[in-house]
Coordinates of C-alpha atoms and ligand atoms in Angstrom, one line a residue:
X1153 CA -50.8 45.8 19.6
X1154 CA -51.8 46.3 23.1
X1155 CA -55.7 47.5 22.0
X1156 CA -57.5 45.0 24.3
X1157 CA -60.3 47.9 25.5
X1158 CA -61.2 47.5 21.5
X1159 CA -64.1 44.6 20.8
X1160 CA -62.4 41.4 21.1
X1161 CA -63.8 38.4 20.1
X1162 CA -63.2 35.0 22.5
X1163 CA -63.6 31.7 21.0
X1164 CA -63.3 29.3 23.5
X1165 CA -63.0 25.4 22.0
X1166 CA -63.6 22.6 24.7
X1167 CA -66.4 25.1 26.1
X1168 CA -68.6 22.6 27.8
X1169 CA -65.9 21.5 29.8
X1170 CA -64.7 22.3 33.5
X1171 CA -62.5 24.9 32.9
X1172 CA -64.9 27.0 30.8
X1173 CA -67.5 26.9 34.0
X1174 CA -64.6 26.7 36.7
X1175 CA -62.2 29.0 35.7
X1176 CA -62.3 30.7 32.5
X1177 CA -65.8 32.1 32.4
X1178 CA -65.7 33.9 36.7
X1179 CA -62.5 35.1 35.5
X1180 CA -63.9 37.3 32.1
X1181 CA -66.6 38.0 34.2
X1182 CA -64.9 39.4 37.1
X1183 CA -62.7 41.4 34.2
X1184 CA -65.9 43.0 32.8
X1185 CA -67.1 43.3 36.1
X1186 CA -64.1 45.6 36.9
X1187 CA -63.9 47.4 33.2
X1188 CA -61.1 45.9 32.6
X1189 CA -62.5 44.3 29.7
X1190 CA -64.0 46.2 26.4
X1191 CA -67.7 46.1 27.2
X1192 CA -67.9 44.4 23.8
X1193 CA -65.9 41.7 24.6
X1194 CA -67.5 38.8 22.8
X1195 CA -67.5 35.3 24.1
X1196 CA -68.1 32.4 21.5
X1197 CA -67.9 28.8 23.0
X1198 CA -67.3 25.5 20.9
X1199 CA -68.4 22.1 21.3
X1200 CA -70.0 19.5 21.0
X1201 CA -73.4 19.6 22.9
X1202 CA -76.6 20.7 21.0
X1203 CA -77.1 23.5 22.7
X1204 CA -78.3 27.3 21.2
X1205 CA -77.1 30.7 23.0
X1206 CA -79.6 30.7 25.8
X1207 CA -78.8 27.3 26.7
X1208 CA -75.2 28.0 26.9
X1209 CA -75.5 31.1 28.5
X1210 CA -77.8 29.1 31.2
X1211 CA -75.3 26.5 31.7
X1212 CA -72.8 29.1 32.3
X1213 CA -74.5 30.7 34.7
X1214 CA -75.2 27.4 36.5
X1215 CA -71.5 27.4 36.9
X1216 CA -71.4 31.0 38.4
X1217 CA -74.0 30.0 41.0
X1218 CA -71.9 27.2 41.6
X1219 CA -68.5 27.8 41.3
X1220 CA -68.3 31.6 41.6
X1221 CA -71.5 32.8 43.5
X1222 CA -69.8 36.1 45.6
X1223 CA -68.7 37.4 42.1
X1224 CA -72.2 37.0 40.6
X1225 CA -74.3 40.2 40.0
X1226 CA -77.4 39.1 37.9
X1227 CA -77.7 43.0 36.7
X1228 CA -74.2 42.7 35.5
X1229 CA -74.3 39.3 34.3
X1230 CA -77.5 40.1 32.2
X1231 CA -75.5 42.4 29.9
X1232 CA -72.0 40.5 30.2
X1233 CA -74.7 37.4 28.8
X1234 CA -75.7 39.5 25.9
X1235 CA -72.2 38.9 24.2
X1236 CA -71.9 35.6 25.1
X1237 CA -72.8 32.7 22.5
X1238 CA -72.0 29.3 21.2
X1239 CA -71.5 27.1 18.2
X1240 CA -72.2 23.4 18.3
X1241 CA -68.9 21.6 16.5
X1242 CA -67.4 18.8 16.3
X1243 CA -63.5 19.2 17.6
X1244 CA -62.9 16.8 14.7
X1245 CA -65.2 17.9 11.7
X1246 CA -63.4 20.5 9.5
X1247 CA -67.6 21.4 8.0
X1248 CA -68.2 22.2 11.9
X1249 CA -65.5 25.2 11.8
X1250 CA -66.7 26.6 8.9
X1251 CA -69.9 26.7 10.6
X1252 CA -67.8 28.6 13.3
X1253 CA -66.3 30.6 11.0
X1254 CA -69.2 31.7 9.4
X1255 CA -71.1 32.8 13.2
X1256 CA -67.8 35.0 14.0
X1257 CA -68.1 36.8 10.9
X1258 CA -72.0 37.2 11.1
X1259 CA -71.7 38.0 15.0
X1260 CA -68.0 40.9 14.3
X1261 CA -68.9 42.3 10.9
X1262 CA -65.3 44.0 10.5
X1263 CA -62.0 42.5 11.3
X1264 CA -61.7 42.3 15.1
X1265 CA -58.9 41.2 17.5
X1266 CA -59.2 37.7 18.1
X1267 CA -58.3 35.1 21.1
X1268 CA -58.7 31.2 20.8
X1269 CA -58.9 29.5 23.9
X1270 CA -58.2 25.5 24.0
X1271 CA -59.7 24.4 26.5
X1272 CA -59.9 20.8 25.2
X1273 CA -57.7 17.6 25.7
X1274 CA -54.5 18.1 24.5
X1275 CA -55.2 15.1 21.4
X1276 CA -57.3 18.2 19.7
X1277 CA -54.6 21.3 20.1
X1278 CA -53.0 19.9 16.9
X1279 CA -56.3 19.6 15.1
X1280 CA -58.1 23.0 15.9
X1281 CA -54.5 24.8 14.9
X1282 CA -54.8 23.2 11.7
X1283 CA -58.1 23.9 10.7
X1284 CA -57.6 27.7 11.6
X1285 CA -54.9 27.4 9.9
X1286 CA -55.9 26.0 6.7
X1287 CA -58.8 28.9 7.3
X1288 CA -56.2 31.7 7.8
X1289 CA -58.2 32.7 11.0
X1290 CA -55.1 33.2 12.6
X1291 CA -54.5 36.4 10.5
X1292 CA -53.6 39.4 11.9
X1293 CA -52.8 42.9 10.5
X1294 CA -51.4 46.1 11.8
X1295 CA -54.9 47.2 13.6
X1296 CA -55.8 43.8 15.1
X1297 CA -54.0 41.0 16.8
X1298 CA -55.1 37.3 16.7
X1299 CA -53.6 35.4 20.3
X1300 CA -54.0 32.0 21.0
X1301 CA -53.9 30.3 24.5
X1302 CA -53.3 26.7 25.1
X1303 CA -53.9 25.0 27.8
X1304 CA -51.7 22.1 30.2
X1305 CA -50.8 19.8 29.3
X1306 CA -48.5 20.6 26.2
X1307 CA -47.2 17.2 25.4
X1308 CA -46.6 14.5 27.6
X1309 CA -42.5 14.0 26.9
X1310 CA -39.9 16.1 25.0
X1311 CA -40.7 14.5 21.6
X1312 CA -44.2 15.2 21.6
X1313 CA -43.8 18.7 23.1
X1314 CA -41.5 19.5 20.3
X1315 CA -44.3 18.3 18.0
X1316 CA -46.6 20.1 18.8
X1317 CA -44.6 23.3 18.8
X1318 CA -43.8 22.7 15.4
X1319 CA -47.7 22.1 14.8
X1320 CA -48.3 25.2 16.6
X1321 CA -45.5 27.1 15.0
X1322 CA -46.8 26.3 11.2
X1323 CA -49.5 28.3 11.8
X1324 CA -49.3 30.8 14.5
X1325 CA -45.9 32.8 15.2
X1326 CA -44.3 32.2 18.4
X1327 CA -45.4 35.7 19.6
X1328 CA -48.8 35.0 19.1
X1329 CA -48.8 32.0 21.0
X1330 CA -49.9 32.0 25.5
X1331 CA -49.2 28.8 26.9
X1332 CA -51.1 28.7 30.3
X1333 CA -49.6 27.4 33.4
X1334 CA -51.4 29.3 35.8
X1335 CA -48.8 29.1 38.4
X1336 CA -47.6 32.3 37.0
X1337 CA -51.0 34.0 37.0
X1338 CA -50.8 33.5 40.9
X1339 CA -50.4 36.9 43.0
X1340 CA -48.1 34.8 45.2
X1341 CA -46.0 33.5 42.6
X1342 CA -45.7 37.4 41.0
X1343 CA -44.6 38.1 44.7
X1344 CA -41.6 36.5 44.3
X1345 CA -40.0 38.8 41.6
X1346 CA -41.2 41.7 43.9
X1347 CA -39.6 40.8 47.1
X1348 CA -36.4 39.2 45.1
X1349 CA -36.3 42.6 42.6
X1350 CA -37.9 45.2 44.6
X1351 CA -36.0 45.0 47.7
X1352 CA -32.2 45.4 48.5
X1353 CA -31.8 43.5 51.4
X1354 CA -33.0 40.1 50.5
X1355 CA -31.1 39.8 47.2
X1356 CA -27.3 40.3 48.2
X1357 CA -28.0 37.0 50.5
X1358 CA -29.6 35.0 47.7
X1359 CA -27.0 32.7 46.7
X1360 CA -24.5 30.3 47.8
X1361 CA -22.4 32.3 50.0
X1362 CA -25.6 32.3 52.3
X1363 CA -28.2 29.8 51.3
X1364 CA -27.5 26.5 52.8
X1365 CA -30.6 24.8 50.7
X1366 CA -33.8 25.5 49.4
X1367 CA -37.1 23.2 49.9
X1368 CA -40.5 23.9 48.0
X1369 CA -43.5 22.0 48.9
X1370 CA -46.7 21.8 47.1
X1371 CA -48.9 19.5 48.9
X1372 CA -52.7 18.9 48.4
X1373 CA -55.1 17.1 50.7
X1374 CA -57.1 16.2 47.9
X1375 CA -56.7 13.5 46.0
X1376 CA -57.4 12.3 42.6
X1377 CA -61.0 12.0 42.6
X1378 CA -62.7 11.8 39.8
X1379 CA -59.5 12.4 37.3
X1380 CA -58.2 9.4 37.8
X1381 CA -58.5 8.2 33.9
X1382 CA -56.6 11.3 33.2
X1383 CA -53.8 11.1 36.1
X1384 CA -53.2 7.6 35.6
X1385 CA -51.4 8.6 32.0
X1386 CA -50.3 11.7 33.7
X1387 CA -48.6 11.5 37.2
X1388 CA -47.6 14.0 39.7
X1389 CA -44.5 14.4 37.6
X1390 CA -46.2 15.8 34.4
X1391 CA -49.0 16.9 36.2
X1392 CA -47.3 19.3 38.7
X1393 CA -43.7 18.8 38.3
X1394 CA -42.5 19.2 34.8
X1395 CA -44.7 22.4 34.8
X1396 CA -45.8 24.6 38.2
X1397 CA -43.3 23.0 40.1
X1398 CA -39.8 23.9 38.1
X1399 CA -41.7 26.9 37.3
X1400 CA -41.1 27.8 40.5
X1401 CA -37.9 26.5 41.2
X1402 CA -36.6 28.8 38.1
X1403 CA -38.4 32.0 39.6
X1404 CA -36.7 31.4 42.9
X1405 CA -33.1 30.7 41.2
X1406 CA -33.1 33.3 38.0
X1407 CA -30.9 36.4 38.3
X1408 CA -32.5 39.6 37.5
X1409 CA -33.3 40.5 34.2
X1410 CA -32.8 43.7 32.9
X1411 CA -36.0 44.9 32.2
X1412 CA -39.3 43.6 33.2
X1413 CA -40.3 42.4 29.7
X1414 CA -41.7 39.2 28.7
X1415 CA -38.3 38.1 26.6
X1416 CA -36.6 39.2 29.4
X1417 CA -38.3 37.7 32.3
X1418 CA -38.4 34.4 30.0
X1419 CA -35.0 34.5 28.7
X1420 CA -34.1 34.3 32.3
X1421 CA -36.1 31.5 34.0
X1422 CA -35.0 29.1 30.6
X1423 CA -31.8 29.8 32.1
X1424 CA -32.1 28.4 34.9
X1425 CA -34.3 25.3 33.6
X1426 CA -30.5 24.7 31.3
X1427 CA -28.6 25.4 34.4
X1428 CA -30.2 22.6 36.0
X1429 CA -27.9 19.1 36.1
X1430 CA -29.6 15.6 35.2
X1431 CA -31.6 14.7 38.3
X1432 CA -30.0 11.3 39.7
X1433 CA -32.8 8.5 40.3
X1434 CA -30.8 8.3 43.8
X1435 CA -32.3 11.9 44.3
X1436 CA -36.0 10.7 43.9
X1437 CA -38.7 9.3 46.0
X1438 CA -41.6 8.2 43.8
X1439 CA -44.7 7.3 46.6
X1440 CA -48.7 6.3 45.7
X1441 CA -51.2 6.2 48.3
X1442 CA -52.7 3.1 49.3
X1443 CA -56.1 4.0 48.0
X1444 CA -55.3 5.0 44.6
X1445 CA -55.5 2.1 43.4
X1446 CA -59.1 1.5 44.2
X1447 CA -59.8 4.7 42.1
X1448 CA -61.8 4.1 38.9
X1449 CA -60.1 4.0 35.7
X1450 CA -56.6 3.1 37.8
X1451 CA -54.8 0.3 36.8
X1452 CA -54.6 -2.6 38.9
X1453 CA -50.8 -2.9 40.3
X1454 CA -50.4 0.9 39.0
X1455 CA -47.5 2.2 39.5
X1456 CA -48.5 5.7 39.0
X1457 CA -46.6 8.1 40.9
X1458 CA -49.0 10.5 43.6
X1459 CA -46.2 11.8 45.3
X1460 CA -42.6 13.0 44.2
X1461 CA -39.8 13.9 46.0
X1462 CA -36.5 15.0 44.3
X1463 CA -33.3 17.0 45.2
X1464 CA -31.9 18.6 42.3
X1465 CA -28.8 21.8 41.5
X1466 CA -28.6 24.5 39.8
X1467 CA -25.1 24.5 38.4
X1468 CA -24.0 28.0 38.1
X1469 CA -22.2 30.9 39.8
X1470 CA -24.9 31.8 41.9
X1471 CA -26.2 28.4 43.3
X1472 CA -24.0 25.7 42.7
X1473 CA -23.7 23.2 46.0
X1474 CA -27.0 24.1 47.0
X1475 CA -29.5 21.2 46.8
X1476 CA -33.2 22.2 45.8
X1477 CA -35.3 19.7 47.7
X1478 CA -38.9 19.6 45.7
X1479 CA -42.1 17.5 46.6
X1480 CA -45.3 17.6 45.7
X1481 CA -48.4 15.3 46.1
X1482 CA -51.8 14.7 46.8
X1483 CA -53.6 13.2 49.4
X1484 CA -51.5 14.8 52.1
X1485 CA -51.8 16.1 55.7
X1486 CA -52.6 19.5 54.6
X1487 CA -52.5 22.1 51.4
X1488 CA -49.6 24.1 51.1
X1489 CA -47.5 25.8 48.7
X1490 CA -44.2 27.0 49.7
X1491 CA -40.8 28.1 48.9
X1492 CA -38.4 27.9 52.1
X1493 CA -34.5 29.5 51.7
X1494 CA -33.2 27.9 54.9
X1495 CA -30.0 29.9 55.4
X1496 CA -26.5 28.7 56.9
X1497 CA -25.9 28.4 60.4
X1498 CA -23.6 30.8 61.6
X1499 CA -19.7 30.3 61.4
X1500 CA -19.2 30.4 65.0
X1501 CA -21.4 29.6 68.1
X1502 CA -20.5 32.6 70.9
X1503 CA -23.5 31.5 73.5
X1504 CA -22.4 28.6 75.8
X1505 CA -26.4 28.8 76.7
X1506 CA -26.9 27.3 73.1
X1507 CA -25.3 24.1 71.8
X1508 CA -26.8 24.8 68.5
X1509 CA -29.2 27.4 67.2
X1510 CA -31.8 27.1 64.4
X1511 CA -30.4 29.1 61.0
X1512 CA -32.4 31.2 59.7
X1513 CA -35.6 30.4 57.1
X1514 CA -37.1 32.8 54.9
X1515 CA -41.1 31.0 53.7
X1516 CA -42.6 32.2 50.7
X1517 CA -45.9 31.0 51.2
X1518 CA -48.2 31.1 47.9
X1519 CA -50.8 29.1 49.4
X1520 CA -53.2 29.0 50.7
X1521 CA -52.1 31.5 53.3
X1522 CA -50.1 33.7 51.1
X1523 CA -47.3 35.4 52.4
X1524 CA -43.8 35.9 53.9
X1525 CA -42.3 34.4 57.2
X1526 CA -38.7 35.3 58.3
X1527 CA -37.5 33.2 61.3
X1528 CA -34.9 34.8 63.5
X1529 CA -33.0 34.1 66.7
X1530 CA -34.0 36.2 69.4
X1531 CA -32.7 36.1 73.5
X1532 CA -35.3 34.7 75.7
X1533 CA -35.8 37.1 78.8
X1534 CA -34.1 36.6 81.8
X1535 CA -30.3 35.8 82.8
X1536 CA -28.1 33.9 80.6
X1537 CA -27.8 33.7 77.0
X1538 CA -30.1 31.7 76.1
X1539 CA -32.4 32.4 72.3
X1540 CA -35.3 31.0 70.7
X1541 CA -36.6 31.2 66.9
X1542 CA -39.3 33.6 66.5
X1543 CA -41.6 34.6 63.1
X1544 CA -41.5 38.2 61.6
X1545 CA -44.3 37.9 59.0
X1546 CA -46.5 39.0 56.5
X1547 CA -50.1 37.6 55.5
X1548 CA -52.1 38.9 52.5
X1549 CA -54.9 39.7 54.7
X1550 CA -52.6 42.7 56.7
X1551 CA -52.8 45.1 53.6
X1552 CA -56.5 44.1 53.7
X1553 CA -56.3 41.7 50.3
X1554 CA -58.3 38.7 51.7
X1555 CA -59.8 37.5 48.7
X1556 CA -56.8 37.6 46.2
X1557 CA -57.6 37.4 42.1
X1558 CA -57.8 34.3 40.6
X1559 CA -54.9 33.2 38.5
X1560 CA -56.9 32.9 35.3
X1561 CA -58.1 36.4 35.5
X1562 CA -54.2 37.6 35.2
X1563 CA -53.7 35.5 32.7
X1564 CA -56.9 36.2 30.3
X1565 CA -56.3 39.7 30.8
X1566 CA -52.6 39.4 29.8
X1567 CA -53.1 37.1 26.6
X1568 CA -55.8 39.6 25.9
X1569 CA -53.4 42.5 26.4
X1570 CA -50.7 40.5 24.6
X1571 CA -48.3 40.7 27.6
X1572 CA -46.4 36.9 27.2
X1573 CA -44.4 37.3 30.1
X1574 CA -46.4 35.2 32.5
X1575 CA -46.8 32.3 29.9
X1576 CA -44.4 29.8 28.7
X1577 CA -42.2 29.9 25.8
X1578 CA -41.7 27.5 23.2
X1579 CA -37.7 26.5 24.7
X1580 CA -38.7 26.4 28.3
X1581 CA -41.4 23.7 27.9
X1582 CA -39.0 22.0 25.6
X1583 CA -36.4 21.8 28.1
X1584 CA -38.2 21.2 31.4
X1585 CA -39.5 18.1 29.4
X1586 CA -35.6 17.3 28.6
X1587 CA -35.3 17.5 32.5
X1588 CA -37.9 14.9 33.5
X1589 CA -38.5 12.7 30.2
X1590 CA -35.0 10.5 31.3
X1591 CA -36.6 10.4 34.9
X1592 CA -39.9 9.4 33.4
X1593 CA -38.5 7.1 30.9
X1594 CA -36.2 4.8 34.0
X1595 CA -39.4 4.8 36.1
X1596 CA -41.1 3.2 33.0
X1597 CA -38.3 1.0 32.4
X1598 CA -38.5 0.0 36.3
X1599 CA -35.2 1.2 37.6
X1600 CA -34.7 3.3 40.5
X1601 CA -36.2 3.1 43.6
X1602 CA -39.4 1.4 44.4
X1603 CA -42.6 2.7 44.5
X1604 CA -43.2 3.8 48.1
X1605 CA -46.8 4.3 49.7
X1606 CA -48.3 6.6 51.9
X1607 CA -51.1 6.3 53.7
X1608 CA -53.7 9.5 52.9
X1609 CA -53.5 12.3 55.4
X1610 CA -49.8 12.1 56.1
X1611 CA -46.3 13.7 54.7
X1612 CA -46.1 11.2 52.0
X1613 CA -43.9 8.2 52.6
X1614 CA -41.0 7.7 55.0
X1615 CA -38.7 7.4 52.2
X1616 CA -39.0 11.3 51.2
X1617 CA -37.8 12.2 55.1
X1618 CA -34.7 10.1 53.9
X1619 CA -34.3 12.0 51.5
X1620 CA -33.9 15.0 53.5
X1621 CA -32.3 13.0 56.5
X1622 CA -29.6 11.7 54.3
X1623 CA -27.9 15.2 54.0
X1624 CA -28.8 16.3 57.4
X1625 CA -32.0 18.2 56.9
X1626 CA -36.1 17.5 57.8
X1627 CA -38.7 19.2 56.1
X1628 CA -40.0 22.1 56.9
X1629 CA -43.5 24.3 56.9
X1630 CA -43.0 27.9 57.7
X1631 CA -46.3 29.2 56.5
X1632 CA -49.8 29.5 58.6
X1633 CA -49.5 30.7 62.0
X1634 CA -47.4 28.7 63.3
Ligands
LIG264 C1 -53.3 21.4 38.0 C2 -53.2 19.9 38.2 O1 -52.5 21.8 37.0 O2 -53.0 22.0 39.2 C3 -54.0 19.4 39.4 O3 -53.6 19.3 37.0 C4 -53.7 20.2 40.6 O4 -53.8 18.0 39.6 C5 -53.8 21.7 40.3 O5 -54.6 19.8 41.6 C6 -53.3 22.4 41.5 O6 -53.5 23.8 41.3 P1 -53.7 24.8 42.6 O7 -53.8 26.1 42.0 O8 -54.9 24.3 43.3 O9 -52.4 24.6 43.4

């Protein structure tokens, strides 16, 4: 069913939200922009602000000026705002969708292929499935499809994950179903599988026999501004780890799959989230920064985690022994997204010159200056013996791709294309919650270590170098220029 250049119809709940201005609406334009889109792709938005069609469409192109203002062509965006319109609702009012029902079939005439967008807190996913359920607009049949994407975050533990798949499940079959972490829509993240998969002479060293450990780093300088009601329930835990982090920590571990299919590619990277053994709360460094707490909406004492630090294995043939070091936070000294393979050091040191060289280090770099850095041992000139590490690598901007797509556009146009591959399934959000919820649940209970601060602008706390220290290692950036 892969006839997304047929009119489509969009229906975006949660639509006066963020993400609708942000994210969702530069990407579908950018899409038209580049006919990549049916020209009749229609885009209904639902909420609750008494708004009409020109008001919405004003709004949204408020948020192009702001938000998006290299991508906006007024010519183009006068006929992309033709097809654009919106009905006021109430998230919790069944009359409301029948209002919305009524609009779609007034504004498509015939059956039409169909994507629902929910883009709303994650108390109305239940809800909305439900009432299009119980209106059978989830209906498809053998000349149109009917998709539905959900947004982060789905469930905030294992039990109420596995709710709401079964909520989702009553009504929409599995294979209709896109859960967004836009990770995966990332061009850097994509990368991966093509150096890993593309290449021969990466592979054949990406395992134990040659990997002494792996560290991946998502840092932000940012912190939780205005979100705070939100992160305080949330944490960098669910908010990052549970999700984009082991995302990527399955991408870098997986073994190939066979074909470059969506239950392929999935079937592989749930793999890796089974072969991964309980986390020990030894392994963990749970850090705040001082001024969180000042935040609005933050509890007073909170003991909301900013900062996470955890070494975790993959138990299986290809990786087991080798820790996976992971931290993420916010407030930091700078943003970066990485993935570094530090390789062993070699079995035998022939230079006298050198009392101990620097292995290897392969960077994947996903942001924000996406690329690949391969550090090396090379001779410094002159007599002797003596080497130094040096960088081969590769930035984005060398093949002349300085402004790379946004993740969302990947993803619409995927969900719209019904390509899954880049969206979770059902069992991998199940069991990347059964990897964190017993983590989550001792930090609630208030075992483990203590909550460390950090002042904003640095590493994180001191406790998440000892982490590192303990086994012999440091962290390590090996993206930017340096
Ligand atoms: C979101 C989190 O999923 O990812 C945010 O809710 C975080 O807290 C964001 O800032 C990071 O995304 P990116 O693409 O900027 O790394």
């Amino acid at each position: 069913m892969n006839n997304h250049a047929q009119p489509t119809t969009l229906v975006i709940f949660g639509a006066s939200g963020d993400l609708t201005q942000r994210k969702l609406i530069p990407a579908l334009f950018s899409l038209y922009k580049k006919e990549l889109i049916s020209a009749e792709t229609r885009i209904v938005g639902f909420a609750r602000r008494p708004w009409d069609h020109a008001q919405f469409r004003a709004v949204l192109l408020d948020g192009m000026r702001q938000f998006a203002p290299k991508l906006l062509d007024a010519a183009v965006w006068e006929t992309f705002a033709e097809n654009i319109f919106y009905s006021q609702g109430d998230l919790g009012t069944p009359a409301d969708y029948d209002h919305l029902q009524a609009l779609l079939a007034q504004l498509e005439g015939k059956p039409t292929n169909r994507l629902y967008y929910l883009a709303t807190g994650p108390e109305y996913f239940a809800p909305i499935i439900q009432q299009l359920g119980v209106r059978r607009m989830d209906e498809e049949d053998p000349a149109h499809w009917c998709h539905m994407v959900i947004e982060k975050p789905f469930g905030h533990d294992l039990a109420s994950a596995l709710e709401l798949n079964r909520e989702v499940q009553a009504v929409f079959r599995e294979e209709q179903v896109y859960r967004i972490d836009h990770y995966l829509g990332k061009e850097t993240v994509q990368n991966l599988l093509t150096f890993r998969f593309a290449n021969t002479i990466f592979e054949p060293l990406w395992n134990r026999n040659y990997v002494d450990h792996v560290q991946i780093t998502n840092a932000e300088t940012v912190d939780v501004g205005h979100r705070a009601g939100y992160y305080e329930k949330s944490g960098v835990v669910r908010d990052m780890f549970q999700n984009h982090l082991l995302q990527l920590v399955s991408l870098t571990a997986m073994e190939p799959p066979a074909t470059f299919n969506a239950k392929a590619l999935r079937d592989e990277t749930v793999k890796v989230l089974h072969a991964i053994s309980p986390v020990q709360l030894r392994d963990t460094v749970w850090g705040q920064y001082r001024k969180y707490r000042d935040a609005e909406g933050v509890a007073l004492g909170s003991r909301t985690p900013t900062f996470i630090a955890i070494k975790l294995f993959v138990e299986n043939w290809r990786w087991q022994g080798v820790p996976f070091y992971v931290r993420s936070g916010k407030a930091l000294a700078e943003r970066t997204t990485e993935i570094t393979l530090q390789f062993k050091q070699v079995p035998h040191l022939l230079f006298p010159d050198n009392t101990s060289l620097n292995p290897n280090r392969l960077s994947i770099c996903i942001q924000p200056d996406e690329g690949i850095h391969l550090t090396f041992e090379t001779k410094i000139p002159g007599g002797g013996m003596r080497s130094k590490s040096v960088d081969m690598d590769f930035h984005y901007d060398d093949i002349g791709e300085h402004t790379l797509p946004d993740a969302y556009e990947r993803l619409l146009l995927d969900a719209l294309k019904g390509d899954a591959s880049l969206f979770t399934r059902s069992d991998g959000i199940e069991r990347a919650w059964q990897l964190v919820d017993p983590l989550l649940q001792a930090w609630a209970r208030g075992e483990g270590p203590s909550l460390a601060f950090y002042e904003s602008g640095t590493w994180g706390p001191t406790e998440a170098e000892q982490l590192l220290a303990r086994d012999g290692h440091k962290w390590m950036l090996g993206c930017g220029d340096g």
